[in-house]
Coordinates of C-alpha atoms in Angstrom, one line a residue:
Chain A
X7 CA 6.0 78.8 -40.7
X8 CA 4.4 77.0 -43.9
X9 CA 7.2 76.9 -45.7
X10 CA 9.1 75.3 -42.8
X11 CA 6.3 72.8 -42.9
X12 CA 6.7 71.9 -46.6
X13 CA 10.3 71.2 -46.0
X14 CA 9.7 68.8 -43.1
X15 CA 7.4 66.6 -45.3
X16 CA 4.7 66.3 -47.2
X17 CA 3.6 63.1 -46.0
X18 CA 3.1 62.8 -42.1
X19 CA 5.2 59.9 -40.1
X20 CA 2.2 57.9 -40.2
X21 CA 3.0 56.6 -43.8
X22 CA 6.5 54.8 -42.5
X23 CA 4.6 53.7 -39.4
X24 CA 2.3 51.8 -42.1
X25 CA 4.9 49.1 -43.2
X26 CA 6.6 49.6 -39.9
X27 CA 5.7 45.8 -39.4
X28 CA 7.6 43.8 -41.9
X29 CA 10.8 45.4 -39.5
X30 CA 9.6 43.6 -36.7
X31 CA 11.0 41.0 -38.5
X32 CA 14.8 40.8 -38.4
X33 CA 17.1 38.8 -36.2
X34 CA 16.8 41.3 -33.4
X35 CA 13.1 41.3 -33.1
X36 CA 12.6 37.5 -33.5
X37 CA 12.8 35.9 -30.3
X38 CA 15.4 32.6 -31.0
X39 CA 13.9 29.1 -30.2
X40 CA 14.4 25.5 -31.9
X41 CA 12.3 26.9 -34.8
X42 CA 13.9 30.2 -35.8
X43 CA 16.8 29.5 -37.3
X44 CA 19.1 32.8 -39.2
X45 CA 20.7 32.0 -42.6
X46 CA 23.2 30.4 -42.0
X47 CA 22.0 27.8 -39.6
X48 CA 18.5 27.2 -41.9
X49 CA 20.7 25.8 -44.8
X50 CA 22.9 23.9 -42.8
X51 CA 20.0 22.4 -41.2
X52 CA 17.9 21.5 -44.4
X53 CA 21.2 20.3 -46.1
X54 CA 23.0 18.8 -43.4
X55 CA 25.9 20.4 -44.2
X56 CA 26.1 19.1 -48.1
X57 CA 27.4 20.8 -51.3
X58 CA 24.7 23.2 -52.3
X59 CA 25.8 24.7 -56.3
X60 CA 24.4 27.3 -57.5
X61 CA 22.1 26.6 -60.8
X62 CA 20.9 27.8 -63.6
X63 CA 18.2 25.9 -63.5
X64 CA 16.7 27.0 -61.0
X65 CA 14.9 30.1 -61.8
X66 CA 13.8 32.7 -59.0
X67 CA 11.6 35.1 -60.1
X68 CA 11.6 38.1 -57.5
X69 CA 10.9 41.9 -58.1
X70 CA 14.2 44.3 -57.9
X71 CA 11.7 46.4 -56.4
X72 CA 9.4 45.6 -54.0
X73 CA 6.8 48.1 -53.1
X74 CA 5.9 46.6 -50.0
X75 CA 8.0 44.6 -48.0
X76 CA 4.6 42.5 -46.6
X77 CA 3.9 41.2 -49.9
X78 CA 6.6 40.3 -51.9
X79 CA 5.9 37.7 -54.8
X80 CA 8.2 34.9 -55.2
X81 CA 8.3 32.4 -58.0
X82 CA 10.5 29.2 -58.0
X83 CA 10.7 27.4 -61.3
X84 CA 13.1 24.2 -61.5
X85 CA 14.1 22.4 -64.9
X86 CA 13.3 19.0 -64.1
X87 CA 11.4 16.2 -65.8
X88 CA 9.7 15.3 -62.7
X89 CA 10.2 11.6 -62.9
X90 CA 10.4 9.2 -60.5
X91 CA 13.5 8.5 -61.0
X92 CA 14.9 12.1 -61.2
X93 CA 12.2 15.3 -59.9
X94 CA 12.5 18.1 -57.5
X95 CA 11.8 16.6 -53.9
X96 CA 11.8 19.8 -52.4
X97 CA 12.1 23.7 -52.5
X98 CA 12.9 25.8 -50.0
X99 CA 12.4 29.6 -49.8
X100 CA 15.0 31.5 -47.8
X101 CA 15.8 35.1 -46.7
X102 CA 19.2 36.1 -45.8
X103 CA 18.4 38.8 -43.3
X104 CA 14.9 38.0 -42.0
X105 CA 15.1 36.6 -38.2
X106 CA 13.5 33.6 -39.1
X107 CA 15.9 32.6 -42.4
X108 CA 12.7 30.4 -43.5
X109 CA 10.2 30.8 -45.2
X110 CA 8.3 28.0 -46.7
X111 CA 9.4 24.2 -47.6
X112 CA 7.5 22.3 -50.3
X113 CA 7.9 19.0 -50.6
X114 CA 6.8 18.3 -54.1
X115 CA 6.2 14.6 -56.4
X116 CA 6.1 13.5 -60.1
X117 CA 2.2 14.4 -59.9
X118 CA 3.4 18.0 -59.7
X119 CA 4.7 17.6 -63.1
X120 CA 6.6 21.0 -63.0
X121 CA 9.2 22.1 -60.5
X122 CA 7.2 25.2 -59.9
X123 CA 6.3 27.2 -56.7
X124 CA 5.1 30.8 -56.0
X125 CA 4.3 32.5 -52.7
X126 CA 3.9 35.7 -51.4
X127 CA 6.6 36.4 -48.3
X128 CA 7.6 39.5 -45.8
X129 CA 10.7 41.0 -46.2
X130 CA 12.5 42.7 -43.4
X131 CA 14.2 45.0 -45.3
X132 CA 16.4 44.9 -48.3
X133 CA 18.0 41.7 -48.6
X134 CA 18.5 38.5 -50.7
X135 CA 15.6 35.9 -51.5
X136 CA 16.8 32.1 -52.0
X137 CA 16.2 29.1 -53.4
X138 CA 17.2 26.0 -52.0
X139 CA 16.7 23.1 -54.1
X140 CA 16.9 19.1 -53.5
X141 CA 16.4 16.8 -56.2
X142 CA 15.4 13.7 -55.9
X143 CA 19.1 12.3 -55.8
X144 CA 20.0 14.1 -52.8
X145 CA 21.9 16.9 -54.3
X146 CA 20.9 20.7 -53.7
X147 CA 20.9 23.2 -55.9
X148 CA 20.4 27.3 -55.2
X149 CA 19.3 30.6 -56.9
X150 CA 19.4 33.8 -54.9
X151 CA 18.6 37.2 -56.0
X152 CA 18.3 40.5 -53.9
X153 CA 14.9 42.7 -53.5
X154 CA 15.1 45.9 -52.8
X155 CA 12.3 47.0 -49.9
X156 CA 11.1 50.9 -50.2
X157 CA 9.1 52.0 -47.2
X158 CA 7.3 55.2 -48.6
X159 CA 3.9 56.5 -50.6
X160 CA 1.0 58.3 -48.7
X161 CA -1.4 56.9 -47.2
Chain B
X11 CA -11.6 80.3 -40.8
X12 CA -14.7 79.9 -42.0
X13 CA -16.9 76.8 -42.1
X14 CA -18.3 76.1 -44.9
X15 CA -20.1 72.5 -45.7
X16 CA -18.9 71.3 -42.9
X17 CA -15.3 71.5 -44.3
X18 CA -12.8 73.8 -42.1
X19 CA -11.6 76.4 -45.1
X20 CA -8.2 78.6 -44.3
X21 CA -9.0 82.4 -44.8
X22 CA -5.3 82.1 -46.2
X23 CA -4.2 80.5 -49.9
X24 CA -1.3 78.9 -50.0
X25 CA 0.1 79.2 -54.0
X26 CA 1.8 76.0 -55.2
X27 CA 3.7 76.5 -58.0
X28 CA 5.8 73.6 -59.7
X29 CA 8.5 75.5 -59.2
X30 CA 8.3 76.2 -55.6
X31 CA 7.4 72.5 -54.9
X32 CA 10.9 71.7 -56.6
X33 CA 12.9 73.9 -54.1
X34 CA 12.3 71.1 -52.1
X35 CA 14.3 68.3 -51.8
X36 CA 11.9 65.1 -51.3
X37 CA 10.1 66.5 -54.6
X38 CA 12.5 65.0 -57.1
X39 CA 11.7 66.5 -60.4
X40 CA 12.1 63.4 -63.3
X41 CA 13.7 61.4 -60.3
X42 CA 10.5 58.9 -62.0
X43 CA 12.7 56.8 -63.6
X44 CA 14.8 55.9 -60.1
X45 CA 11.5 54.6 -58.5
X46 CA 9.5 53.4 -61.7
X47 CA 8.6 50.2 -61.7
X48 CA 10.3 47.8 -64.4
X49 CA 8.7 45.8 -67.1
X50 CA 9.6 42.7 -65.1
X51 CA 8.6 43.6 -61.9
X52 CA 4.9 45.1 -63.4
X53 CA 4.9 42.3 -64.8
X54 CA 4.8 40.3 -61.4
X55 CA 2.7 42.6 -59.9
X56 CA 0.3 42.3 -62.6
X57 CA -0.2 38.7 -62.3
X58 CA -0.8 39.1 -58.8
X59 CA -4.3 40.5 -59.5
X60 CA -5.0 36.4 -60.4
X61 CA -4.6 35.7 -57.0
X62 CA -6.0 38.7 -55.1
X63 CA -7.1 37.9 -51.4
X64 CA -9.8 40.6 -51.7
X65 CA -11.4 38.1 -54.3
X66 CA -12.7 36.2 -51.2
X67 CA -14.0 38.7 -49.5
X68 CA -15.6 40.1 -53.4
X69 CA -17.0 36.1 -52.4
X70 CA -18.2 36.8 -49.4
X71 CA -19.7 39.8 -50.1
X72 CA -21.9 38.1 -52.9
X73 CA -23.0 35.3 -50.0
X74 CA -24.1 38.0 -47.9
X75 CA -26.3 40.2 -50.0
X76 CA -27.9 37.0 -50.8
X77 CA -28.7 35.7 -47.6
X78 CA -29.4 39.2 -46.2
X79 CA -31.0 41.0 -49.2
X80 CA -32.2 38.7 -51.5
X81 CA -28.7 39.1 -54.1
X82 CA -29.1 40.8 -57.2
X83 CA -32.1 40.2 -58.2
X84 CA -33.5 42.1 -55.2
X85 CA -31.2 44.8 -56.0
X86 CA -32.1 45.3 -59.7
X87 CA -35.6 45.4 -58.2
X88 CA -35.0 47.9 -55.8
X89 CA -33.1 50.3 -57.9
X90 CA -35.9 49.8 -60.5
X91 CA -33.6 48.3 -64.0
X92 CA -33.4 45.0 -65.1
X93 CA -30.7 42.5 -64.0
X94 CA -29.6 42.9 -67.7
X95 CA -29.1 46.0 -67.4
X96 CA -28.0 45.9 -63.4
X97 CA -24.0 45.8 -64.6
X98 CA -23.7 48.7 -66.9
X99 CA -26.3 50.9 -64.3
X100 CA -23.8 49.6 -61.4
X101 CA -20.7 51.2 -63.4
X102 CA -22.6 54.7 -63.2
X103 CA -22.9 55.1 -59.7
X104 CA -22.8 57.6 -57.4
X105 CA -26.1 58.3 -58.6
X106 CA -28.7 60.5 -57.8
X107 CA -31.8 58.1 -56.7
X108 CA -35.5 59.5 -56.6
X109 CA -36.7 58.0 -54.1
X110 CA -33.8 58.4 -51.9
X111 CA -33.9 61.8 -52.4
X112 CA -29.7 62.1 -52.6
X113 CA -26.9 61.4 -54.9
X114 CA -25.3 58.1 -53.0
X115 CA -23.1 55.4 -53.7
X116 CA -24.0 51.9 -53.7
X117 CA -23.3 51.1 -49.8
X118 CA -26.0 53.6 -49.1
X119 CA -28.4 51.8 -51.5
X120 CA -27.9 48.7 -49.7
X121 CA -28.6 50.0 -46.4
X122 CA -32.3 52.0 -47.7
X123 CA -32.6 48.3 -49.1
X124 CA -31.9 46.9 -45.3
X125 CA -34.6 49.9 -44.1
X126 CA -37.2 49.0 -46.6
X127 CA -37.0 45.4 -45.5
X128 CA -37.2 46.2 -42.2
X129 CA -33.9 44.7 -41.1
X130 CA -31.0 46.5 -39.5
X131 CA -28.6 48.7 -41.6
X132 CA -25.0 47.5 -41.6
X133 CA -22.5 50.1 -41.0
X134 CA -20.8 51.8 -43.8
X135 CA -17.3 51.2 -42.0
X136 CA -17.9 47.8 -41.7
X137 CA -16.4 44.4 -43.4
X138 CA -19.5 43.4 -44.1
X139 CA -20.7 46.6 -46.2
X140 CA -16.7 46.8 -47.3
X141 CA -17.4 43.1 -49.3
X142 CA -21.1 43.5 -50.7
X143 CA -19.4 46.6 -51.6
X144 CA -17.5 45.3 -53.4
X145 CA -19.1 42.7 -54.5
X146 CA -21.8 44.6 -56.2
X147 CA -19.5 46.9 -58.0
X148 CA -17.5 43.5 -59.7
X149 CA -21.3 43.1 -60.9
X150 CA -19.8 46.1 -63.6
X151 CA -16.1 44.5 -64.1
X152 CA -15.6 45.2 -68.0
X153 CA -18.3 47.7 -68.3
X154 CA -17.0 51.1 -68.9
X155 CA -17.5 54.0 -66.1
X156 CA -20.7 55.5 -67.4
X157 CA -21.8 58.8 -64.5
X158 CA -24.0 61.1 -66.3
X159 CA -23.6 64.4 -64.6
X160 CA -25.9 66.3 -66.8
X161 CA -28.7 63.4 -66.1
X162 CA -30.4 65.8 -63.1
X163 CA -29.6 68.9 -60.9
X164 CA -28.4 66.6 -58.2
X165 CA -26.0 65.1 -59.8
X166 CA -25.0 68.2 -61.5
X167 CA -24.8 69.6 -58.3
X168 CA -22.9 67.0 -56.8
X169 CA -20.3 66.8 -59.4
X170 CA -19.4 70.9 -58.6
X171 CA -19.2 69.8 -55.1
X172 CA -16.7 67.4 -55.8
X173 CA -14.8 69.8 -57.7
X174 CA -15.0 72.3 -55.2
X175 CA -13.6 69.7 -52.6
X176 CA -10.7 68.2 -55.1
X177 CA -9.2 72.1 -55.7
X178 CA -9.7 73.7 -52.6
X179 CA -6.7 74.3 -50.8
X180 CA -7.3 73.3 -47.2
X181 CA -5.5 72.3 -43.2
X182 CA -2.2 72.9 -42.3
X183 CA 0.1 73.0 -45.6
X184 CA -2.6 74.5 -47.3
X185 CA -3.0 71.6 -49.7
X186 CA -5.6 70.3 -52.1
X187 CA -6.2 67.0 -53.8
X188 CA -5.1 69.0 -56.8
X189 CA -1.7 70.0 -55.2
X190 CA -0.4 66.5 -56.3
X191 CA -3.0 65.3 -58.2
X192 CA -3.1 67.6 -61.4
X193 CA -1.7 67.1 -64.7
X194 CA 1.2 69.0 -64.4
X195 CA 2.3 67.5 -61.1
X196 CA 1.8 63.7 -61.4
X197 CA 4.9 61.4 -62.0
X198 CA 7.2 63.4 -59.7
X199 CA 8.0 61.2 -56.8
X200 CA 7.0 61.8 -53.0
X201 CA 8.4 59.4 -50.8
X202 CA 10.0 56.5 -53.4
X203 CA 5.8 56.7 -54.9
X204 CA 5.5 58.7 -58.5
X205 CA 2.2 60.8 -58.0
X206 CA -0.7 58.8 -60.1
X207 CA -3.0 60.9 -62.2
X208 CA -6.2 59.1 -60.3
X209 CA -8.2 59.0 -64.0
X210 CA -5.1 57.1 -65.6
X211 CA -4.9 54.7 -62.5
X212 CA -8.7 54.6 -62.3
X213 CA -9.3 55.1 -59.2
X214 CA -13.5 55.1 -59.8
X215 CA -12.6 51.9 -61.4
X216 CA -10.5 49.7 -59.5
X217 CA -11.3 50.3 -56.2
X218 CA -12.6 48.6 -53.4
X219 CA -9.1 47.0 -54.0
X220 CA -6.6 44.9 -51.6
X221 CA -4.7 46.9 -50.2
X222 CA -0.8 45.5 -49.6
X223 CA 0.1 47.7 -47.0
X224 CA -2.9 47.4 -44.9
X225 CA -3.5 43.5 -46.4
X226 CA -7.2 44.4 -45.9
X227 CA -9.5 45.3 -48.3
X228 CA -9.9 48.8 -48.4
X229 CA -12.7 51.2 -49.8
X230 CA -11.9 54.5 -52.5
X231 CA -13.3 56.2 -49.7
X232 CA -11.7 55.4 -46.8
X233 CA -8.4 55.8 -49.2
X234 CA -9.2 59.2 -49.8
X235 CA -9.3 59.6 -45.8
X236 CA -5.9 57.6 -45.7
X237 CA -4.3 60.5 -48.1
X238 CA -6.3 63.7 -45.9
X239 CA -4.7 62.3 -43.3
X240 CA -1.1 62.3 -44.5
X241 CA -2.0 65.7 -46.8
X242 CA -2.8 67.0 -42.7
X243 CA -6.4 67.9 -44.1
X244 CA -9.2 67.7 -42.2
X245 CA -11.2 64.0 -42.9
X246 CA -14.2 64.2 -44.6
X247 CA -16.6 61.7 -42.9
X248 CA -17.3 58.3 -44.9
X249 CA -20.9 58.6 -46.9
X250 CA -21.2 62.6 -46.4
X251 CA -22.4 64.3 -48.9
X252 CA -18.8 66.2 -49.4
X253 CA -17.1 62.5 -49.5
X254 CA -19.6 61.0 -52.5
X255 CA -19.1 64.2 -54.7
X256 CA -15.4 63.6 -55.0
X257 CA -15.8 60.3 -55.8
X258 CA -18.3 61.6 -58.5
X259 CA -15.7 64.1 -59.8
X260 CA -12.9 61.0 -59.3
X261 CA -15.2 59.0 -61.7
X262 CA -15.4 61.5 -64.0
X263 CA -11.5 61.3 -64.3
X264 CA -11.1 58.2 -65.2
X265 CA -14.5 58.3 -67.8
X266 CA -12.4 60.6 -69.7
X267 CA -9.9 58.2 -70.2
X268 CA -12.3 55.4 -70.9
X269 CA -11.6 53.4 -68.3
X270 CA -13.7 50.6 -67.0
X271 CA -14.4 48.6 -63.9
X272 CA -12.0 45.7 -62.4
X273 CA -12.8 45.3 -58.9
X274 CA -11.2 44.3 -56.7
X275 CA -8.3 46.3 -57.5
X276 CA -4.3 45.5 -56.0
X277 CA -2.8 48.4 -54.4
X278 CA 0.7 49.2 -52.3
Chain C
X28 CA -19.2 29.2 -32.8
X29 CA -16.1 29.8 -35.2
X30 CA -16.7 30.6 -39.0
X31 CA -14.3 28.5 -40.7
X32 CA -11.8 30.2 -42.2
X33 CA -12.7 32.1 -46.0
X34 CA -10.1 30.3 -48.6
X35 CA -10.1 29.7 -52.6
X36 CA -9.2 27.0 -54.8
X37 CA -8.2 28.2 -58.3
X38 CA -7.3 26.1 -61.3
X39 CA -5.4 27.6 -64.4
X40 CA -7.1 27.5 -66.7
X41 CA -10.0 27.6 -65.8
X42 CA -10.8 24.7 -68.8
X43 CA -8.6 21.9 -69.0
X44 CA -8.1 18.7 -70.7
X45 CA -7.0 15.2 -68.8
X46 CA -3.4 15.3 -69.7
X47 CA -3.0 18.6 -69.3
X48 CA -0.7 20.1 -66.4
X49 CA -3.0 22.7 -64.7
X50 CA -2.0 25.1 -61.7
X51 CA -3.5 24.9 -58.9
X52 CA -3.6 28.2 -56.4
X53 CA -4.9 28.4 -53.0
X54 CA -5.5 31.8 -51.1
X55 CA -6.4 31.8 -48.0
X56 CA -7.3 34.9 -44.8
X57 CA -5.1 34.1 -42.5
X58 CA -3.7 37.0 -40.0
X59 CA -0.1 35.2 -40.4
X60 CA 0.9 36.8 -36.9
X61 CA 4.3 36.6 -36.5
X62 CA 4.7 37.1 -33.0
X63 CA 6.9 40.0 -33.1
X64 CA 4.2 42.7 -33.6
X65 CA 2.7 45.2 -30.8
X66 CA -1.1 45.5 -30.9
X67 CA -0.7 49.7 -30.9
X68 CA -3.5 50.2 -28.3
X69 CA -2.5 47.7 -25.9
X70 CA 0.9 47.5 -26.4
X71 CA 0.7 43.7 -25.7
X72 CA 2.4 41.7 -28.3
X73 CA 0.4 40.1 -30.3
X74 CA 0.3 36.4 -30.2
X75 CA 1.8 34.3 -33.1
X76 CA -1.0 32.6 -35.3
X77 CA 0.1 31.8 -38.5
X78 CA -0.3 28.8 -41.1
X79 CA 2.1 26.1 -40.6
X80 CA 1.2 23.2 -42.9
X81 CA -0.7 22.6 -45.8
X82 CA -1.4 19.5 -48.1
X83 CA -2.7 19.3 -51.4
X84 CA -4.7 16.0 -52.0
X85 CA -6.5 13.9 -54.6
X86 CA -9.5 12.0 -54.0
X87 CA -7.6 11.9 -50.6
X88 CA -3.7 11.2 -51.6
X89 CA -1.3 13.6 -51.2
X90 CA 0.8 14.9 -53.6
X91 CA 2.4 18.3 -52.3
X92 CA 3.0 19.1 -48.6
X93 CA 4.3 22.5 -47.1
X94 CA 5.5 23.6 -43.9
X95 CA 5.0 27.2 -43.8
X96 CA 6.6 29.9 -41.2
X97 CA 5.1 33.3 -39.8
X98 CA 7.5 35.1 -43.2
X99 CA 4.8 33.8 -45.7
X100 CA 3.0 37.1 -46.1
X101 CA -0.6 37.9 -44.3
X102 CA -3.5 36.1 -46.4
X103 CA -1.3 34.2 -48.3
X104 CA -1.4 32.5 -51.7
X105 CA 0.5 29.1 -52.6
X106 CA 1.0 27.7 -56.2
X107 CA 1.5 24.6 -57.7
X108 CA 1.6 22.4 -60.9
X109 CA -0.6 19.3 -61.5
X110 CA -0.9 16.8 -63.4
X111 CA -4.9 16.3 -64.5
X112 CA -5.2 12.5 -64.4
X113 CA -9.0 12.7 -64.6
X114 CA -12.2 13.6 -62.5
X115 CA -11.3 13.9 -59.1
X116 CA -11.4 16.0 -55.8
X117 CA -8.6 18.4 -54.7
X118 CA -8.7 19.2 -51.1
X119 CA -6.3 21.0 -49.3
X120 CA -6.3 20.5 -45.8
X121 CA -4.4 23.3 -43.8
X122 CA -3.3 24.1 -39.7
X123 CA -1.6 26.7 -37.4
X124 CA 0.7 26.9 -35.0
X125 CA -2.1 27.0 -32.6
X126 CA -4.0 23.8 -33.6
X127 CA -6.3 25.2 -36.0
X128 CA -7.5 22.9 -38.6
X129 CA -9.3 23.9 -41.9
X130 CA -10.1 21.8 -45.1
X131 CA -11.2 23.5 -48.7
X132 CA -12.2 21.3 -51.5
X133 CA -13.1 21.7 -54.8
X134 CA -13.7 19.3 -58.0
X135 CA -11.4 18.4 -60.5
X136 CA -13.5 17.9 -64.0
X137 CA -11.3 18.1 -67.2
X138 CA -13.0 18.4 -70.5
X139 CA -12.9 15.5 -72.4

């Protein structure tokens, strides 16, 4: 009898249960309304349907790993001299599997100096972050890279 | 069964062995490296410690022993050390106080302050106590964890309590904090987490911390409660005389690695 | 009567000269509710309240605006650069999807 409780788990259910909330958040949870917008529809909204290229120079820092899909730190940095003439106008942070594709939009200016950003988002499960980019000339630029969520530990 | 300190102790002993813990398959023996955490990513979970939440409530916390106690000042008074030396005495706590005639921690000490003024204690399972908690314990950030348990009998005492409760093998597995605490254990991975040796992580010194998962700040206490739970022991009530000696032994862990105070702490 | 709502400015660094680009972090306790959640004891969802625009100011012009959905994570933190011109005030003046309105200030004051 003890051993067969050994094998079932260590941990009881209740420690999945814990981050059971950040699940609540895919497309199938998320009730759909003029705000909620998947993927696909988000970027075509905020571009309109222009080129978006993928860039170097925008650099999305993200962990491979994230130990809690609630919390997951995001960092945006874009090389830009942030002049009037030529700065970031805005960035956009995606997810590509969330029910609600968006997560925040910052409208930046030259007094910003830096084409920098960092947040803190949920993560449904494991799926690709983005950054969408416009620059001050209307072209957008992207980074994506994918975060793995673990649901697990004690407690 | 027997009761004994108000703790439910099996008549049966359940041997661990490492290598009967490895027959099974969630126990991943050096399966570390799949789940450790990589430079970059520590890294980025590092610098989140700059912009803990649980710092406001380490705010708050100060605001309200103020206006309800009288701040530090009141505190160093009451305890009976100078407010120069109110840090470093802070980073020895539980202690055993005279003339409260127990070894507590500092929640308790707050609320004998509340009693002597004659105002009403706040609960220990409360927000409030939760952030001049912790509030009062970032009075020692930097100052290395300093319990004397040789200083009296009651500390002494309390310290082979705490023992007792971290090795005793208790509930329904037959567990103890031990069974995936200790040395030879820790770093095997239980559910995607590596097992932390709780002196290297400090627990005694990094906690009340924010805790991600509950994104609340949470108590060492009330984790310890969190991990019974799971472990299927039986909870040991908040503030109980069971519950402060294991956080005296859990100091004592992380003294031996020198480690010092940085609340409030980031957590999964 | 409401408490309003616990927040922090931070500036990094902490010293800073005019000239300098500082960054300025705001944290704030905010339940983020998405909307989606089930309170476990009622089983009621639980109604969505969660930041949805902030603006950072100077002496009362803006220079950074955010919309913000329910994704952003529960007592969030948002970063940005800046510029240090000079003495000023930085306030940051925040809402939710249900109306709320909060403001958090703090003073700008470069060394030299």
């Amino acid at each position: 009898m003890e051993r067969r409780n050994f094998i079932k788990s260590i941990c009881a259910a209740t420690a999945v249960a814990a981050v059971a909330s950040p699940s609540a958040l895919l497309a199938k949870d998320t009730p759909k309304g003029g705000n909620v917008l998947t993927y696909d529809a988000a970027v075509a909204a905020i571009t309109g349907g222009k080129v978006v290229t993928d860039s170097d120079k925008v650099k999305l820092t993200v962990p491979e790993i994230a130990e809690n899909g609630a919390v997951v730190p995001v960092k945006v940095n874009v090389e830009s001299p942030m002049t009037d003439a030529d700065h970031v106008k805005a960035i956009h942070i995606l997810t590509t599997k969330n029910g609600n594709a968006r997560s925040a939009d910052i409208m930046l200016t030259p007094m910003n100096a830096k084409g920098y950003f960092a947040t803190r988002i949920k993560l449904a499960g494991t799926q690709d972050v983005v950054a969408l980019v416009e620059l001050s000339d209307g072209s957008f630029l992207r980074a994506a890279k994918p975060v793995k969520v673990t649901i697990g530990g004690c407690g | 069964m027997m009761k004994r300190n108000g703790i439910l102790f099996t008549g049966k002993k359940v041997l661990l062995s490492l290598a009967f813990l490895s027959t099974m398959s969630m126990l991943q023996l050096n399966a570390g490296e799949q789940f450790a955490m990589s430079d970059a990513d520590r890294a980025m979970y590092t610098e989140m410690l700059e912009n803990n939440p649980a710092e406001i409530y380490v705010e708050e916390g100060g605001e309200i022993l103020e206006e309800a106690l009288g701040g530090e000042e009141a505190l160093a008074k009451f305890l009976e050390v100078s407010e120069k030396d109110l840090p470093k005495y802070i980073a020895g706590f539980p202690r055993y106080i005279a003339k409260l005639g127990n070894v507590v921690g500092i929640d308790q000490v707050l609320q004998a302050m509340q009693v002597e003024q004659g105002k009403k204690k706040t609960k220990l399972k409360s927000g409030k106590m939760f952030s001049m908690l912790a509030y009062v314990k970032s009075l020692a950030n930097d100052e290395l964890i300093n319990i004397d348990i040789e200083a009296d009998e009651h500390i002494k005492a309390s310290y082979a309590l705490g023992k007792v409760t971290y090795m005793t093998a208790r509930g329904g597995r037959g567990l103890s904090c031990n069974s995936c605490h200790s040395a030879d254990i820790v770093g095997q991975v239980l559910r995607t987490q590596p097992l932390p040796d709780l002196g290297e992580v400090a627990v005694a010194g990094t906690w009340p911390a924010y805790r991600m998962t509950k994104s609340s700040l949470r108590t060492p206490q009330r984790r310890f409660q969190g991990c019974m739970k799971n472990a299927l022991l039986k909870v040991i009530p908040i503030g109980s005389k069971e519950m402060i000696a294991l956080e005296v032994y859990v100091a004592t862990l992380a003294q031996e690695k020198g480690k010092k105070i940085a609340i409030p702490g980031l957590k999964r | 009567m409401a408490e309003a709502r616990k927040s922090m400015i931070k500036f990094k660094p902490k010293k800073f000269k005019v000239g300098d680009v500082i960054k300025v972090d705001f944290i704030v306790i905010h339940p983020m509710e998405t909307g989606t959640r089930k309170d476990k004891k009622t089983g009621k969802i639980k109604p969505a309240k969660y930041i949805d625009s902030i603006t950072f100011s100077l002496d009362g012009k803006p220079f950074t605006s955010m919309k913000v959905w329910e994704t952003v994570s529960t007592n969030p933190y948002f970063s940005v650069n800046m510029k240090v011109l000079g003495k000023g005030k930085i306030t940051v003046d925040y809402t939710d999807n249900t109306g709320e309105k909060n403001s958090k200030s703090k003073k700008l004051k470069p060394k030299g």
